[in-house]
Amino acid sequence: MFVRSLHTSDFRNLREVAYTPHPRVNVIFGDNGQGKTNLIESIFLLATQRSFRRSKLDDLVRFGCEKAEVIARICHGEVERRLAVQILTRPSRKIALCDGKSARSSDYFQGVHVVLFAPEDLLLPKGSPEERRRFLDRAIWNTCPSYLDEVRTYEQVLKSRNAVLKSMLAASGMRRRPSFGSDGELATVEHSEDSESLLSVYSEQLAVAGGRIIARRRHYLQTIAPQVEATFDRISRSGLRASLEYRPKVIGRDIEVASPSELQSILYEQLERDRKRDRIRGFTHSGPHGDDMVIGLDGRDAALHASQGQVRALVLALKITEIQHLFCLHGDPPVLLLDDVSSELDAQRNGYLFDFLRAMPSQVFITTTSPEHVKLDQDRLDVRMNHGGLWSDAVAS
Amino acid sequence: MASTSTAGDPIQRLIRELSKLPGIGQKTATRLAFFVLRAPAEQAQSLARALVEVKERIRLCSLCMNLTEHDPCEMCSDPARDDRLLCVVAHPPDLLSIERTSSFRGRYHVLHGVLSPLQGIGPDDLRVRELIARLAPPSPVEEVILATSPNVEGEATALYLSKAVKAYGIRVSRIASGLPIGGDLEYADGITIARALEVRRDM
């Protein structure tokens, strides 16, 4: 896939941008705060219908405007489609159009694959489990669009189960003030049979939806792990072994080998065991919403033991593998968005990254303050971002 | 905006009442009000009577909880229907959909909603107790068909009811979900196809 043309209006600080990128390498340069990342974000928004910054919908609209719009012509092989996302304020909502018509998300996302590599990704091994789950879920979604529905279903069931737990907590508080027995446990709080069986219903539903997600995540990590190891070895040349492992928060049993249906029953049993604790806390403890992935270095957790340089090499290996895996899977290179990454990498790792980009037939968008540091010479188009407007160096547009 | 009408103006009153209806905005309400105004008097009276009667005469059937004029309702009192089959639906329109197919000749039970803890709707807010009462022995019911929608809330409701019904040793079944008849596989959404594959059957 590649972006043939991009048009934004009132998207963040980009008032009106008409951009015809190169099918291969695009370098967007300029000083900080001019809107380079916003341009990357607009492509990301088109591809995923969401922002990669954690901002409200309204924040995407240029201050004082009522509507932001991003339109692009996207090519997959011979087919060209026109994707558009509109963000409206008062009330905030988002409209996604494919060839001018509203499309089911499965149709809209068909063949649209974008991988973002941003400085925040370099914090992944040492960051919060939530960020690693986000990385994992996004990577899986790129390989399989229906994963999004599975995640949404899981989230809805999780919210429902938590609501049941909260109402039980409130009911027990009304009946009897919580008193702690000598063993430190909440003493004599009875619940009606009704709410107990209601809780079982949501445990069962959560186990089914959660088991699916664990199976997907585990499968993805098992698929890419050997390649991450090999790539890391080539980047770092340290002889250290990189590893990836899915780590469920609570389930103690070895889930590496459990079948999806076994995962569902393992999770169900865990939820049943957690019943008492969940009721006291008023929320669900176990499940993929609390799981993590461990990035390891020679058998030790990289979050604790890896150096800054090793962490960068690990993330680079992870990102490169994600891209290669997508390319193999779809037979079509994904669009790559590199937001000011090379400034965070040293010369050797930058060299590796640019070698990779040269070999990968992807369309690439790179933002940077210093275009001369982008060591890619062929099939390249540079544009300058200045105060939310794009300027080509040869001819001002 | 200057308005010449007063609050007591019958036209304004009608517009205000109509615009309370779901899906009816100020504009449509105005159009409807003037339509009624221009229509023959009988038509307006007939509409008014229908409005009043629907509130006065329609109530819940004491057996199946469907909306009815007569209690028990037509379907509950029809001797040709099979007492052994009981189909549970969430809302009255769901019942009508099944009834239109003429392929189900058992009895019905209407829950008037689905479980939704997020909206504070629990089993006590649905007509579950009435359903259980119909299953307590001696009950002619041999199979309960759970026909709630195949979404998260509908599935949770079905799961909850299946536990309750099984406690009476009565067979429980769930309506199948999958590809629509006459539809194209090409146009079906991913989840539906995945589900259809999951519940495929031998040939």
PDB file of N, CA, C and O in Angstrom, chain A residues 56-59 61 65-68 86-95:
ATOM      1  N   LYS A  56      -8.034  13.984  23.114  1.00  0.00           N
ATOM      2  CA  LYS A  56      -9.461  13.952  22.843  1.00  0.00           C
ATOM      3  C   LYS A  56      -9.689  14.277  21.379  1.00  0.00           C
ATOM      4  O   LYS A  56      -8.877  14.927  20.729  1.00  0.00           O
ATOM      5  N   LEU A  57     -10.855  13.843  20.893  1.00  0.00           N
ATOM      6  CA  LEU A  57     -11.204  14.059  19.497  1.00  0.00           C
ATOM      7  C   LEU A  57     -11.141  15.548  19.147  1.00  0.00           C
ATOM      8  O   LEU A  57     -10.609  15.934  18.105  1.00  0.00           O
ATOM      9  N   ASP A  58     -11.657  16.370  20.049  1.00  0.00           N
ATOM     10  CA  ASP A  58     -11.705  17.815  19.804  1.00  0.00           C
ATOM     11  C   ASP A  58     -10.316  18.414  19.583  1.00  0.00           C
ATOM     12  O   ASP A  58     -10.158  19.387  18.851  1.00  0.00           O
ATOM     13  N   ASP A  59      -9.308  17.810  20.233  1.00  0.00           N
ATOM     14  CA  ASP A  59      -7.957  18.358  20.128  1.00  0.00           C
ATOM     15  C   ASP A  59      -7.401  18.217  18.710  1.00  0.00           C
ATOM     16  O   ASP A  59      -6.420  18.874  18.359  1.00  0.00           O
ATOM     17  N   VAL A  61      -8.923  19.010  16.075  1.00  0.00           N
ATOM     18  CA  VAL A  61      -9.447  20.076  15.224  1.00  0.00           C
ATOM     19  C   VAL A  61      -8.709  21.370  15.545  1.00  0.00           C
ATOM     20  O   VAL A  61      -8.487  21.685  16.718  1.00  0.00           O
ATOM     21  N   CYS A  65     -11.879  26.060  15.048  1.00  0.00           N
ATOM     22  CA  CYS A  65     -12.603  25.536  13.883  1.00  0.00           C
ATOM     23  C   CYS A  65     -13.624  24.488  14.319  1.00  0.00           C
ATOM     24  O   CYS A  65     -13.553  23.950  15.421  1.00  0.00           O
ATOM     25  N   GLU A  66     -14.581  24.233  13.431  1.00  0.00           N
ATOM     26  CA  GLU A  66     -15.633  23.288  13.780  1.00  0.00           C
ATOM     27  C   GLU A  66     -15.382  21.909  13.216  1.00  0.00           C
ATOM     28  O   GLU A  66     -15.991  20.935  13.637  1.00  0.00           O
ATOM     29  N   LYS A  67     -14.492  21.823  12.224  1.00  0.00           N
ATOM     30  CA  LYS A  67     -14.353  20.549  11.550  1.00  0.00           C
ATOM     31  C   LYS A  67     -12.926  20.398  11.034  1.00  0.00           C
ATOM     32  O   LYS A  67     -12.336  21.333  10.515  1.00  0.00           O
ATOM     33  N   ALA A  68     -12.394  19.198  11.212  1.00  0.00           N
ATOM     34  CA  ALA A  68     -11.099  18.867  10.617  1.00  0.00           C
ATOM     35  C   ALA A  68     -11.331  17.739   9.625  1.00  0.00           C
ATOM     36  O   ALA A  68     -12.225  16.920   9.803  1.00  0.00           O
ATOM     37  N   GLN A  86     -13.370  12.667   8.940  1.00  0.00           N
ATOM     38  CA  GLN A  86     -13.776  14.008   9.366  1.00  0.00           C
ATOM     39  C   GLN A  86     -13.966  13.986  10.871  1.00  0.00           C
ATOM     40  O   GLN A  86     -14.543  13.044  11.411  1.00  0.00           O
ATOM     41  N   ILE A  87     -13.463  15.020  11.519  1.00  0.00           N
ATOM     42  CA  ILE A  87     -13.685  15.163  12.956  1.00  0.00           C
ATOM     43  C   ILE A  87     -14.543  16.405  13.139  1.00  0.00           C
ATOM     44  O   ILE A  87     -14.175  17.490  12.698  1.00  0.00           O
ATOM     45  N   LEU A  88     -15.695  16.224  13.766  1.00  0.00           N
ATOM     46  CA  LEU A  88     -16.582  17.356  13.995  1.00  0.00           C
ATOM     47  C   LEU A  88     -16.619  17.660  15.486  1.00  0.00           C
ATOM     48  O   LEU A  88     -16.502  16.764  16.313  1.00  0.00           O
ATOM     49  N   THR A  89     -16.776  18.946  15.808  1.00  0.00           N
ATOM     50  CA  THR A  89     -16.912  19.314  17.209  1.00  0.00           C
ATOM     51  C   THR A  89     -18.359  19.712  17.460  1.00  0.00           C
ATOM     52  O   THR A  89     -19.119  19.926  16.529  1.00  0.00           O
ATOM     53  N   ARG A  90     -18.695  19.806  18.717  1.00  0.00           N
ATOM     54  CA  ARG A  90     -20.052  20.262  19.140  1.00  0.00           C
ATOM     55  C   ARG A  90     -21.160  19.549  18.391  1.00  0.00           C
ATOM     56  O   ARG A  90     -21.734  20.139  17.491  1.00  0.00           O
ATOM     57  N   PRO A  91     -21.541  18.332  18.696  1.00  0.00           N
ATOM     58  CA  PRO A  91     -20.840  17.411  19.595  1.00  0.00           C
ATOM     59  C   PRO A  91     -19.704  16.729  18.858  1.00  0.00           C
ATOM     60  O   PRO A  91     -19.755  16.629  17.634  1.00  0.00           O
ATOM     61  N   SER A  92     -18.705  16.263  19.595  1.00  0.00           N
ATOM     62  CA  SER A  92     -17.559  15.646  18.931  1.00  0.00           C
ATOM     63  C   SER A  92     -17.961  14.314  18.326  1.00  0.00           C
ATOM     64  O   SER A  92     -18.594  13.498  18.964  1.00  0.00           O
ATOM     65  N   ARG A  93     -17.615  14.151  17.076  1.00  0.00           N
ATOM     66  CA  ARG A  93     -17.778  12.846  16.471  1.00  0.00           C
ATOM     67  C   ARG A  93     -16.864  12.723  15.289  1.00  0.00           C
ATOM     68  O   ARG A  93     -16.253  13.687  14.836  1.00  0.00           O
ATOM     69  N   LYS A  94     -16.773  11.482  14.833  1.00  0.00           N
ATOM     70  CA  LYS A  94     -15.803  11.150  13.798  1.00  0.00           C
ATOM     71  C   LYS A  94     -16.550  10.439  12.685  1.00  0.00           C
ATOM     72  O   LYS A  94     -17.384   9.585  12.937  1.00  0.00           O
ATOM     73  N   ILE A  95     -16.290  10.835  11.462  1.00  0.00           N
ATOM     74  CA  ILE A  95     -16.938  10.185  10.331  1.00  0.00           C
ATOM     75  C   ILE A  95     -15.842   9.635   9.420  1.00  0.00           C
ATOM     76  O   ILE A  95     -14.904  10.350   9.074  1.00  0.00           O
TER      77      ILE A  95
END
